[in-house]
XYZ file of N, CA and C in Angstrom:
786
model
N -22.291 14.951 36.761
C -22.250 14.388 35.409
C -22.619 13.048 35.149
N -23.434 13.014 34.217
C -24.064 11.848 33.532
C -23.289 11.261 32.618
N -23.623 9.799 32.327
C -23.279 9.103 31.073
C -22.747 9.701 29.790
N -24.082 10.322 29.343
C -24.187 10.982 28.349
C -22.972 12.322 28.327
N -22.797 13.142 29.163
C -21.907 14.212 29.340
C -20.534 13.540 29.204
N -20.309 12.456 30.223
C -18.887 11.669 30.233
C -18.640 11.062 29.133
N -19.332 10.816 28.107
C -19.012 10.012 26.729
C -18.665 11.260 25.739
N -19.089 12.453 26.160
C -18.382 12.974 25.374
C -17.092 13.578 25.557
N -16.713 13.805 26.992
C -15.585 14.299 27.439
C -14.590 13.332 27.562
N -15.004 11.900 27.446
C -13.846 10.828 27.971
C -12.592 10.974 27.172
N -12.614 11.169 26.080
C -11.280 11.334 25.126
C -10.682 12.670 25.587
N -11.149 13.566 25.827
C -10.728 15.046 26.348
C -9.707 14.774 27.754
N -10.508 13.746 28.390
C -10.041 13.742 29.756
C -8.681 12.439 29.396
N -8.829 11.826 28.830
C -7.478 11.244 28.617
C -6.398 11.776 28.096
N -6.714 12.508 27.316
C -5.550 13.392 26.963
C -5.238 14.466 27.657
N -5.789 14.835 28.868
C -5.685 15.694 29.749
C -5.867 17.301 29.277
N -6.981 17.023 28.702
C -7.334 18.448 27.716
C -8.587 19.401 28.853
N -9.136 18.641 29.871
C -9.953 19.485 30.100
C -9.526 20.475 31.577
N -10.281 21.395 31.669
C -10.146 21.920 33.034
C -10.591 21.408 34.205
N -9.883 22.497 35.201
C -9.754 21.471 36.406
C -11.012 20.858 37.013
N -12.230 22.304 36.963
C -13.430 21.673 37.397
C -14.255 20.524 36.516
N -14.042 20.369 35.291
C -14.560 19.220 34.602
C -14.134 18.043 34.856
N -12.605 18.300 34.921
C -11.680 16.923 35.355
C -11.763 16.507 36.753
N -12.411 17.241 37.582
C -12.754 16.780 38.761
C -14.250 16.031 38.725
N -15.064 16.439 37.827
C -16.376 15.751 37.832
C -16.265 14.674 37.031
N -15.369 14.550 35.973
C -15.148 13.197 35.446
C -14.469 11.967 36.323
N -13.314 12.663 37.145
C -13.086 11.373 38.200
C -14.255 10.931 38.943
N -14.987 12.046 39.667
C -16.004 11.390 40.085
C -16.928 10.331 39.699
N -17.420 10.943 38.654
C -17.836 9.915 37.535
C -17.500 8.592 37.492
N -16.436 8.210 36.631
C -15.582 7.034 36.450
C -15.345 6.408 37.809
N -15.047 6.966 38.778
C -15.222 6.040 40.328
C -16.539 5.497 40.272
N -17.670 5.809 39.889
C -19.172 5.507 40.172
C -19.568 4.642 39.260
N -18.867 4.799 37.903
C -19.511 4.014 36.578
C -18.509 3.170 35.965
N -19.114 2.165 35.967
C -18.157 0.650 35.468
C -17.813 1.052 34.079
N -19.195 1.495 33.501
C -19.150 1.637 31.632
C -18.511 2.559 31.546
N -18.370 3.972 31.796
C -17.561 4.664 31.409
C -16.182 4.736 31.665
N -15.887 3.967 33.131
C -14.423 3.516 33.418
C -13.776 2.635 32.388
N -15.032 1.762 31.878
C -14.381 0.761 30.794
C -13.698 1.592 29.524
N -14.746 2.661 28.928
C -14.435 3.429 28.041
C -13.276 4.370 28.017
N -13.430 4.754 28.925
C -11.907 5.479 29.451
C -10.497 4.474 29.248
N -10.843 3.450 29.979
C -9.427 2.734 29.809
C -9.247 2.290 28.266
N -10.713 1.725 27.526
C -10.094 1.560 26.074
C -9.517 2.700 25.403
N -9.733 3.944 25.353
C -9.101 5.210 24.915
C -7.666 4.882 25.443
N -7.371 4.957 26.804
C -5.977 4.778 26.862
C -5.413 3.294 26.214
N -5.996 2.603 26.150
C -5.331 1.617 25.822
C -5.242 1.815 24.426
N -6.189 1.980 23.513
C -6.043 2.649 22.198
C -4.799 3.530 21.711
N -4.624 4.643 22.797
C -3.499 5.357 22.614
C -2.092 5.013 22.819
N -2.026 3.805 23.534
C -1.080 3.359 23.572
C -0.538 2.240 22.508
N -1.809 1.202 22.100
C -1.134 0.678 21.049
C -0.979 1.636 19.772
N -1.826 2.458 19.624
C -1.397 3.635 18.496
C 0.275 4.011 18.612
N 0.806 4.283 19.999
C 2.294 4.552 19.966
C 3.281 3.493 19.592
N 2.597 2.539 19.738
C 3.384 0.889 19.517
C 3.662 0.645 18.232
N 2.078 0.685 17.590
C 2.234 0.105 16.252
C 1.549 0.712 15.120
N 1.646 1.988 15.289
C 1.162 3.321 14.067
C 2.495 3.747 13.034
N 2.492 3.727 12.047
C 3.613 3.648 11.301
C 4.078 5.048 11.345
N 5.354 5.129 11.267
C 6.341 6.307 11.634
C 6.973 6.470 10.067
N 6.525 7.665 9.636
C 7.004 8.084 8.183
C 8.010 9.061 7.999
N 9.604 8.388 7.878
C 10.647 9.474 8.005
C 11.008 10.242 7.079
N 11.295 11.230 7.112
C 11.577 12.248 5.536
C 12.705 11.599 4.930
N 12.565 11.580 3.467
C 13.539 10.968 2.747
C 14.868 11.732 2.932
N 15.950 11.385 2.634
C 17.244 11.895 2.604
C 17.600 13.168 1.826
N 16.686 12.954 0.471
C 17.186 13.949 -0.389
C 16.137 15.335 0.042
N 14.892 14.901 0.494
C 14.050 16.297 0.884
C 14.591 17.100 2.035
N 15.529 15.947 2.979
C 15.783 16.645 4.134
C 17.185 17.457 3.568
N 18.058 17.036 2.909
C 19.253 18.114 2.266
C 18.327 19.251 1.679
N 17.570 18.961 0.584
C 17.004 20.188 0.203
C 16.689 21.315 1.255
N 15.772 20.784 2.327
C 15.461 21.532 3.364
C 16.630 22.516 3.940
N 17.774 21.701 4.167
C 19.327 22.255 4.729
C 19.727 23.386 4.233
N 19.664 22.752 2.646
C 20.448 23.886 1.814
C 19.109 25.141 1.468
N 18.429 24.847 1.535
C 17.435 25.731 1.392
C 17.328 27.142 2.726
N 17.444 26.329 3.826
C 17.656 26.995 5.078
C 19.057 27.765 5.256
N 20.099 26.898 4.909
C 21.256 27.571 4.694
C 21.091 29.150 3.621
N 20.634 28.828 2.474
C 20.467 30.058 1.600
C 19.685 31.163 2.164
N 18.588 30.864 2.900
C 18.020 31.991 3.434
C 18.530 32.504 4.702
N 19.765 32.041 5.084
C 20.350 32.721 6.180
C 21.414 33.411 5.704
N 21.907 33.264 4.511
C 23.173 33.915 3.903
C 22.983 35.217 3.578
N 23.883 36.059 3.925
C 23.744 37.758 3.726
C 23.577 37.850 2.433
N 22.466 38.632 2.389
C 22.562 39.020 0.843
C 22.589 40.696 0.354
N 22.970 40.946 -0.667
C 23.672 42.383 -1.184
C 22.530 43.527 -0.725
N 22.856 44.393 -0.561
C 22.097 45.322 -0.125
C 21.467 46.380 -1.700
N 20.494 45.272 -1.971
C 20.297 46.337 -3.676
C 18.802 45.746 -3.666
N 17.723 46.184 -4.730
C 16.493 45.935 -4.442
C 16.455 44.658 -5.529
N 15.558 43.786 -4.979
C 15.609 42.645 -5.846
C 14.715 42.923 -7.214
N 15.335 42.354 -8.499
C 14.365 42.756 -9.385
C 13.150 42.193 -9.453
N 12.115 42.609 -10.057
C 10.622 42.244 -9.973
C 10.617 40.811 -10.462
N 11.541 40.149 -11.365
C 11.531 38.644 -11.903
C 12.037 37.952 -10.662
N 13.160 38.449 -9.780
C 13.699 37.378 -8.541
C 12.414 37.318 -7.745
N 11.611 38.574 -7.739
C 10.666 38.293 -6.311
C 9.796 37.709 -6.825
N 9.081 37.191 -8.013
C 8.103 36.198 -8.413
C 8.812 35.122 -8.395
N 10.369 34.778 -8.725
C 10.629 33.623 -8.556
C 10.653 33.146 -7.302
N 10.865 33.951 -6.009
C 10.886 33.595 -4.649
C 9.501 33.197 -4.302
N 8.521 33.943 -4.722
C 7.140 33.865 -4.139
C 6.809 32.208 -4.870
N 7.105 32.349 -5.793
C 6.303 30.793 -7.004
C 7.005 29.597 -5.818
N 8.632 29.844 -5.960
C 8.979 28.669 -4.959
C 8.683 28.369 -3.671
N 8.091 29.547 -3.060
C 7.796 29.251 -1.558
C 6.252 28.665 -1.767
N 5.567 29.223 -2.507
C 3.971 28.624 -2.803
C 4.085 26.837 -3.206
N 5.111 27.233 -4.137
C 5.236 25.359 -4.254
C 5.843 24.682 -3.438
N 6.726 25.579 -2.409
C 7.133 24.261 -1.133
C 6.070 24.472 -0.566
N 5.312 25.244 -0.209
C 4.166 25.237 0.835
C 2.702 24.143 0.644
N 2.482 24.116 -1.031
C 1.734 23.571 -1.375
C 2.328 21.792 -1.452
N 3.486 21.648 -1.764
C 3.755 20.273 -1.552
C 3.957 19.669 -0.193
N 4.669 20.651 0.745
C 4.354 20.057 2.315
C 2.769 19.776 2.791
N 1.777 20.498 2.126
C 0.316 20.490 2.456
C 0.199 19.066 1.943
N 0.407 18.963 0.872
C -0.009 17.465 0.137
C 0.355 16.597 0.637
N 1.926 16.547 1.035
C 2.356 15.490 1.971
C 1.878 15.021 3.416
N 1.695 16.214 3.874
C 0.858 16.256 5.193
C -0.362 15.494 4.713
N -1.214 16.074 4.137
C -2.498 15.567 3.852
C -2.298 13.929 3.759
N -1.400 13.674 2.639
C -1.206 12.094 2.361
C -0.842 11.241 3.681
N -0.071 11.722 4.470
C 0.362 10.976 5.619
C -0.648 11.064 6.710
N -1.291 12.063 6.720
C -2.542 11.863 7.574
C -3.639 11.222 7.479
N -3.884 10.955 5.917
C -5.022 10.323 5.590
C -4.686 8.604 5.584
N -3.324 8.340 5.470
C -3.029 7.158 5.631
C -3.014 6.798 7.267
N -2.752 7.345 8.051
C -2.558 7.298 9.238
C -3.882 6.925 9.672
N -5.000 7.779 9.205
C -6.425 7.644 9.746
C -6.971 6.502 9.167
N -6.909 6.062 7.926
C -7.497 4.807 7.450
C -6.983 4.040 8.506
N -5.330 3.702 8.453
C -5.088 2.746 9.446
C -5.569 2.306 10.986
N -5.752 3.982 11.389
C -6.310 3.675 12.609
C -7.818 3.038 12.236
N -8.583 3.983 11.713
C -9.906 3.247 11.425
C -9.899 1.740 11.534
N -9.304 1.173 10.347
C -9.509 -0.417 10.228
C -9.087 -0.922 11.188
N -7.629 -0.112 12.075
C -7.280 -1.104 13.148
C -8.276 -1.304 14.223
N -9.214 -0.075 14.557
C -10.129 -0.121 15.540
C -11.210 -0.861 15.711
N -11.564 -0.934 14.139
C -12.728 -1.896 13.569
C -12.457 -3.431 13.762
N -11.016 -3.764 13.541
C -10.636 -5.129 13.434
C -10.338 -5.871 14.849
N -10.018 -4.749 15.934
C -9.930 -5.095 17.108
C -11.298 -5.109 18.089
N -12.224 -4.122 17.490
C -13.413 -4.368 18.071
C -14.160 -5.634 17.537
N -14.106 -6.217 16.148
C -14.653 -7.187 15.818
C -14.220 -8.523 16.585
N -12.868 -8.323 17.013
C -12.271 -9.588 17.450
C -12.505 -9.916 19.088
N -13.010 -8.604 19.464
C -13.344 -8.362 21.045
C -15.099 -8.971 21.445
N -15.758 -8.595 20.074
C -17.325 -8.887 20.021
C -17.187 -10.420 19.542
N -16.320 -11.045 18.462
C -16.076 -12.433 18.420
C -16.105 -13.244 19.839
N -14.862 -12.617 20.347
C -14.606 -13.366 21.693
C -16.056 -13.471 22.755
N -16.010 -12.422 22.973
C -17.326 -12.260 23.732
C -18.825 -13.029 23.546
N -18.738 -13.129 22.219
C -19.997 -13.922 21.575
C -20.041 -15.373 21.995
N -18.472 -16.046 21.713
C -18.135 -17.081 22.040
C -18.118 -17.682 23.598
N -17.578 -17.090 24.146
C -17.472 -17.304 26.063
C -18.998 -16.893 26.311
N -19.475 -16.386 25.981
C -20.729 -16.051 26.704
C -21.878 -16.361 26.224
N -21.817 -17.794 25.432
C -22.510 -18.433 24.424
C -23.840 -17.594 23.696
N -23.697 -16.524 23.706
C -24.482 -15.603 23.382
C -24.193 -15.268 21.687
N -24.039 -16.659 20.841
C -23.341 -16.576 19.714
C -24.725 -16.131 18.190
N -25.977 -16.944 18.881
C -27.000 -16.848 17.775
C -28.072 -16.464 18.502
N -28.833 -15.767 17.496
C -29.981 -14.975 18.388
C -30.986 -15.682 17.082
N -30.709 -16.141 15.654
C -31.720 -16.736 14.989
C -30.770 -17.948 14.746
N -31.481 -18.895 14.735
C -30.760 -20.513 14.748
C -31.127 -21.191 13.690
N -30.457 -21.195 12.383
C -30.899 -21.736 11.207
C -30.043 -22.046 10.198
N -29.944 -23.087 9.518
C -28.891 -22.973 8.257
C -29.467 -22.745 7.197
N -30.945 -22.275 7.160
C -31.852 -21.682 5.780
C -31.489 -19.995 5.543
N -31.116 -19.694 4.479
C -30.875 -18.431 4.439
C -31.770 -17.800 4.183
N -33.282 -18.451 3.853
C -34.374 -17.694 3.910
C -34.937 -17.290 4.844
N -34.679 -17.923 6.306
C -34.948 -17.596 7.670
C -34.259 -16.687 7.997
N -32.942 -16.733 8.095
C -32.064 -15.683 8.862
C -32.224 -14.427 8.073
N -32.197 -14.424 6.859
C -32.261 -12.909 5.960
C -32.917 -12.180 6.486
N -34.600 -12.719 6.351
C -35.580 -11.958 6.934
C -35.455 -11.260 8.185
N -35.379 -12.593 9.103
C -34.773 -12.012 10.484
C -34.091 -10.876 10.697
N -32.958 -10.730 9.782
C -32.052 -9.755 10.131
C -32.463 -8.546 9.399
N -33.425 -8.827 8.554
C -33.713 -7.341 7.892
C -34.838 -6.763 8.316
N -35.532 -7.362 9.386
C -36.666 -6.802 10.162
C -36.180 -6.037 11.344
N -34.751 -6.370 11.768
C -34.246 -5.562 12.835
C -33.139 -4.835 12.115
N -32.829 -4.559 10.852
C -31.966 -3.313 10.601
C -32.715 -2.487 9.379
N -31.963 -1.842 9.170
C -32.194 -0.599 7.854
C -31.879 -1.244 6.363
N -31.103 -2.186 6.420
C -30.938 -2.668 5.369
C -30.897 -4.272 5.498
N -30.834 -4.697 4.153
C -31.016 -6.453 3.894
C -29.662 -7.215 3.288
N -28.878 -7.694 4.499
C -27.870 -8.282 4.147
C -27.748 -9.742 3.419
N -26.975 -9.693 2.419
C -27.069 -11.240 1.674
C -26.642 -12.123 2.665
N -27.433 -13.020 2.515
C -27.015 -14.489 3.260
C -26.808 -15.637 2.164
N -25.868 -16.604 2.490
C -25.540 -17.766 1.872
C -25.170 -18.870 2.701
N -25.607 -19.902 2.214
C -25.239 -21.422 2.794
C -24.209 -21.918 1.900
N -22.700 -22.046 2.335
C -21.848 -22.871 1.792
C -21.368 -24.212 2.391
N -22.517 -24.370 2.740
C -22.271 -25.949 3.471
C -21.873 -27.071 2.276
N -21.797 -27.039 1.126
C -21.421 -27.926 0.119
C -19.822 -27.944 0.145
N -19.538 -26.623 0.456
C -17.979 -26.114 0.499
C -17.172 -26.446 1.719
N -18.262 -26.974 3.036
C -17.651 -26.928 4.114
C -17.655 -25.824 5.035
N -18.500 -25.222 4.711
C -18.823 -23.776 5.515
C -20.473 -23.754 5.803
N -20.584 -24.160 6.842
C -22.113 -24.307 7.304
C -22.666 -22.870 7.805
N -23.806 -22.474 7.475
C -24.510 -21.242 8.140
C -25.052 -22.245 9.339
N -24.986 -21.253 10.259
C -25.654 -21.674 11.593
C -26.386 -20.809 12.248
N -26.550 -19.503 11.678
C -27.671 -18.352 12.172
C -27.177 -17.383 12.192
N -27.524 -16.369 12.830
C -27.142 -15.055 12.637
C -27.577 -14.190 14.112
N -26.986 -12.665 14.130
C -27.403 -11.987 15.504
C -27.149 -10.466 15.120
N -27.473 -9.888 15.732
C -27.223 -8.310 15.698
C -26.035 -7.892 16.899
N -25.167 -6.925 15.946
C -24.066 -6.576 16.864
C -23.929 -5.108 17.010
N -23.535 -4.358 17.526
C -22.656 -2.897 17.438
C -21.459 -2.843 17.208
N -21.063 -2.295 15.991
C -19.793 -2.216 15.638
C -19.161 -0.395 15.330
N -18.897 -0.111 16.024
C -18.265 1.566 15.883
C -19.769 2.167 15.706
N -20.249 1.827 17.123
C -21.458 2.293 17.352
C -22.809 2.309 16.361
N -22.425 1.487 15.362
C -23.555 1.352 14.556
C -24.244 -0.382 14.388
N -25.545 -0.309 14.415
C -26.021 -1.906 14.449
C -25.802 -2.464 13.252
N -25.090 -3.957 13.159
C -24.579 -4.351 12.037
C -25.310 -5.745 12.104
N -25.160 -6.677 11.167
C -25.711 -8.119 10.946
C -24.419 -8.769 11.123
N -24.753 -9.965 11.830
C -23.233 -10.954 11.840
C -24.020 -12.167 11.254
N -23.334 -12.701 10.620
C -23.713 -14.125 10.311
C -22.930 -15.054 10.762
N -23.058 -16.252 11.220
C -22.193 -17.170 12.013
C -22.432 -18.523 11.048
N -21.021 -19.039 10.868
C -20.785 -20.211 10.298
C -19.802 -20.743 11.063
N -19.817 -22.394 10.836
C -19.030 -23.200 11.385
C -18.769 -24.254 10.131
N -17.064 -24.293 10.494
C -15.716 -24.777 9.337
C -15.421 -25.947 10.206
N -15.836 -27.267 10.384
C -15.438 -28.244 11.265
C -15.465 -27.390 12.458
N -14.444 -27.350 13.435
C -14.584 -26.933 14.762
C -14.669 -25.661 15.061
N -14.540 -25.165 13.901
C -14.065 -23.495 13.933
C -15.457 -22.701 13.866
N -15.523 -21.490 14.771
C -17.018 -21.014 14.922
C -15.871 -19.359 13.694
N -17.031 -18.865 12.872
C -16.605 -17.992 11.800
C -17.810 -16.850 12.315
N -17.398 -15.707 12.540
C -18.212 -14.353 12.231
C -17.823 -13.585 11.532
N -18.980 -13.168 10.779
C -18.993 -12.473 9.548
C -19.921 -11.296 9.737
N -18.795 -9.998 9.928
C -20.054 -9.042 9.846
C -20.014 -7.943 8.641
N -21.571 -8.007 8.414
C -21.788 -7.342 7.223
C -22.522 -6.008 7.478
N -21.966 -5.059 6.924
C -22.754 -3.706 6.536
C -22.343 -3.092 5.254
N -23.649 -2.231 5.134
C -23.259 -1.516 3.530
C -21.934 -0.658 3.024
N -21.676 -0.810 1.991
C -20.164 -0.485 1.577
C -20.408 0.806 1.982
N -19.160 1.212 2.445
C -18.663 2.430 2.880
C -17.576 3.255 2.017
N -17.199 4.360 2.378
C -15.984 4.947 1.116
C -14.586 4.647 1.865
N -14.858 4.214 3.336
C -13.184 3.911 3.633
C -12.624 2.822 3.306
N -11.075 2.831 3.171
C -10.358 1.689 2.261
C -10.202 0.582 3.499
N -10.347 -0.460 3.147
C -10.394 -1.886 3.799
C -8.851 -2.082 3.942
N -9.005 -2.821 5.016
C -7.307 -3.247 5.323
C -7.222 -4.654 4.800
N -6.102 -4.842 4.792
C -5.671 -6.460 4.216
C -6.040 -7.396 5.389
N -5.435 -8.564 5.290
C -5.686 -9.598 6.415
C -4.696 -9.673 7.491
N -5.098 -9.828 8.671
C -4.042 -9.649 9.782
C -4.585 -10.578 10.912
N -3.853 -10.341 11.840
C -4.179 -11.273 13.120
C -3.728 -10.667 14.277
N -4.753 -11.052 15.185
C -4.537 -10.334 16.680
C -4.910 -10.825 17.695
N -4.106 -11.230 19.077
C -5.175 -12.022 19.808
C -5.282 -13.483 19.780
N -4.629 -13.680 18.815
C -4.776 -15.220 18.273
C -5.931 -15.698 17.385
N -6.630 -14.433 16.554
C -7.499 -14.671 15.761
C -7.072 -13.988 14.663
N -7.447 -14.567 13.488
C -7.464 -13.851 12.278
C -8.452 -13.003 11.616
N -8.322 -11.991 10.796
C -9.451 -10.997 10.422
C -9.156 -10.558 8.867
N -10.219 -10.732 8.411
C -10.378 -10.590 6.535
C -11.381 -9.970 6.165
N -11.185 -8.628 5.398
C -12.251 -8.285 4.872
C -12.374 -8.188 3.381
N -13.394 -8.051 2.983
C -13.682 -7.951 1.426
C -14.934 -6.780 1.134
N -15.128 -6.396 -0.289
C -15.905 -5.776 -0.622
C -16.966 -6.185 -1.838
N -18.044 -6.328 -1.930
C -19.109 -6.918 -3.063
C -20.496 -7.061 -2.640
N -21.012 -7.139 -3.499
C -22.496 -6.921 -3.593
C -23.393 -5.705 -2.518
N -22.636 -4.733 -2.713
C -22.920 -3.565 -1.770
C -22.697 -3.323 -0.413
N -21.751 -4.285 -0.112
C -21.467 -4.427 1.380
C -20.162 -4.628 1.423
N -19.897 -4.100 2.736
C -18.735 -4.432 3.372
C -18.356 -5.739 4.351
N -17.515 -6.512 4.457
C -17.440 -7.811 5.185
C -16.264 -7.916 5.684
N -16.413 -8.048 7.065
C -15.584 -8.554 8.107
C -15.590 -9.884 8.365
N -14.877 -10.811 8.453
C -14.773 -11.980 9.174
C -13.853 -12.200 10.056
N -13.923 -13.250 11.085
C -13.246 -13.177 12.254
C -13.453 -14.640 12.693
N -11.883 -15.370 12.483
C -12.237 -16.828 13.181
C -10.742 -17.163 13.569
N -10.583 -18.339 14.200
C -9.089 -18.582 14.289
C -8.706 -19.630 13.292
N -9.431 -20.146 11.811
C -8.614 -20.697 11.334
C -7.642 -19.785 10.529
N -6.890 -20.491 9.380
C -6.006 -20.466 8.453
C -6.382 -18.881 8.108
N -5.196 -18.233 7.812
C -5.873 -17.022 7.160
C -5.901 -16.943 5.896
N -5.733 -17.929 4.916
C -5.773 -17.807 3.557
C -7.083 -18.320 3.110
N -7.391 -19.372 4.265
C -8.847 -20.256 4.408
C -9.811 -18.913 4.468
N -9.922 -18.077 5.750
C -10.499 -17.137 5.839
C -10.879 -16.361 4.942
N -9.580 -15.694 4.572
C -9.651 -14.732 3.335
C -10.141 -14.975 1.858
N -10.227 -16.205 1.584
C -11.144 -16.962 0.505
C -12.360 -17.094 0.678
N -12.608 -17.245 2.043
C -14.322 -17.967 2.611
C -14.798 -16.119 2.130
N -14.208 -15.236 2.845
C -14.995 -13.682 2.983
C -14.785 -13.483 1.513
N -13.933 -13.869 0.847
C -13.897 -13.001 -0.742
C -15.236 -13.786 -1.377
N -15.269 -14.958 -1.149
C -16.352 -16.108 -2.050
C -17.848 -15.406 -1.138
N -18.254 -15.034 -0.098
C -19.219 -14.480 0.284
C -19.550 -13.165 -0.367
N -18.697 -12.223 -0.218
C -18.617 -10.916 -1.246
C -19.073 -11.254 -2.653
N -18.551 -11.990 -3.346
C -18.604 -12.219 -4.407
C -18.970 -13.736 -4.958
N -20.327 -13.615 -5.096
C -20.990 -14.915 -4.968
C -20.849 -15.943 -6.019
N -20.660 -14.979 -7.618
C -20.673 -15.686 -8.679
C -19.107 -16.115 -9.075
N -18.114 -15.791 -7.999
C -16.538 -16.473 -7.905
C -16.884 -17.905 -8.158
N -16.022 -18.547 -8.896
C -15.790 -19.883 -8.951
C -14.430 -20.156 -8.208
N -13.754 -19.329 -7.664
C -12.501 -19.708 -7.463
C -12.593 -20.612 -5.833
N -12.126 -21.875 -5.952
C -12.284 -22.687 -5.013
C -11.639 -22.161 -3.689
N -12.282 -22.490 -2.261
C -11.678 -21.780 -1.219
C -10.700 -23.178 -0.659
N -9.315 -22.618 -0.471
C -8.540 -23.804 0.034
C -8.617 -24.587 1.013
N -8.331 -25.721 1.161
C -8.473 -26.713 2.692
C -7.614 -25.922 3.488
N -8.257 -25.865 4.578
C -7.367 -25.850 5.696
C -6.270 -26.762 6.075
């Protein structure tokens, strides 16, 4: 089994859904491939994190009571007579309505959980990238405070052109940029400094997914924004309100709202 095949089956292997032969091949491959073993461990870590942090939706008491009442009625003995045609249509209509309601509720809950998981995954991945970049000193590939230097360099290496601003007059100095891989897609990363803090801003074309609000994880704050045809995600250890105002300012350059002092 090669890495491409292992990457296809790693999630099914983590969920114990592979047959004996393929499971044996995966075990042998993971013992000899550190990259695939790390990917497998990441799947296990994410599954454990979802079990601990994913929202749990309880059934409202009134809906639970209605279900119990409907179940009791359905089990009650009925007189031996032919149901009138009108009663039959009422029964069919009620069942169809209940089925539609359950389907819609399931879809809404599933959509909320999927959006939460996608955003959680992206934030976790962005924090990991930021940490590795700082610790490995691979923070910048194009070093410049000139937006007219950073923007063309990034555009030449991507299939889109990210907006680039220097907000040095407001205390946020552009120091350069680099390329990263987020959700298996190459994205532009703008690097800023605010006093002694490093800020990574991941910029990619606007998507259809819902953006999450500010959050904190592993000692870092994460903020998102949408504007100028792009999705923006910033990671830093500065105060959450400062980071959120900063990324909103990047997404909406014409905004005159001041960034609060740290």
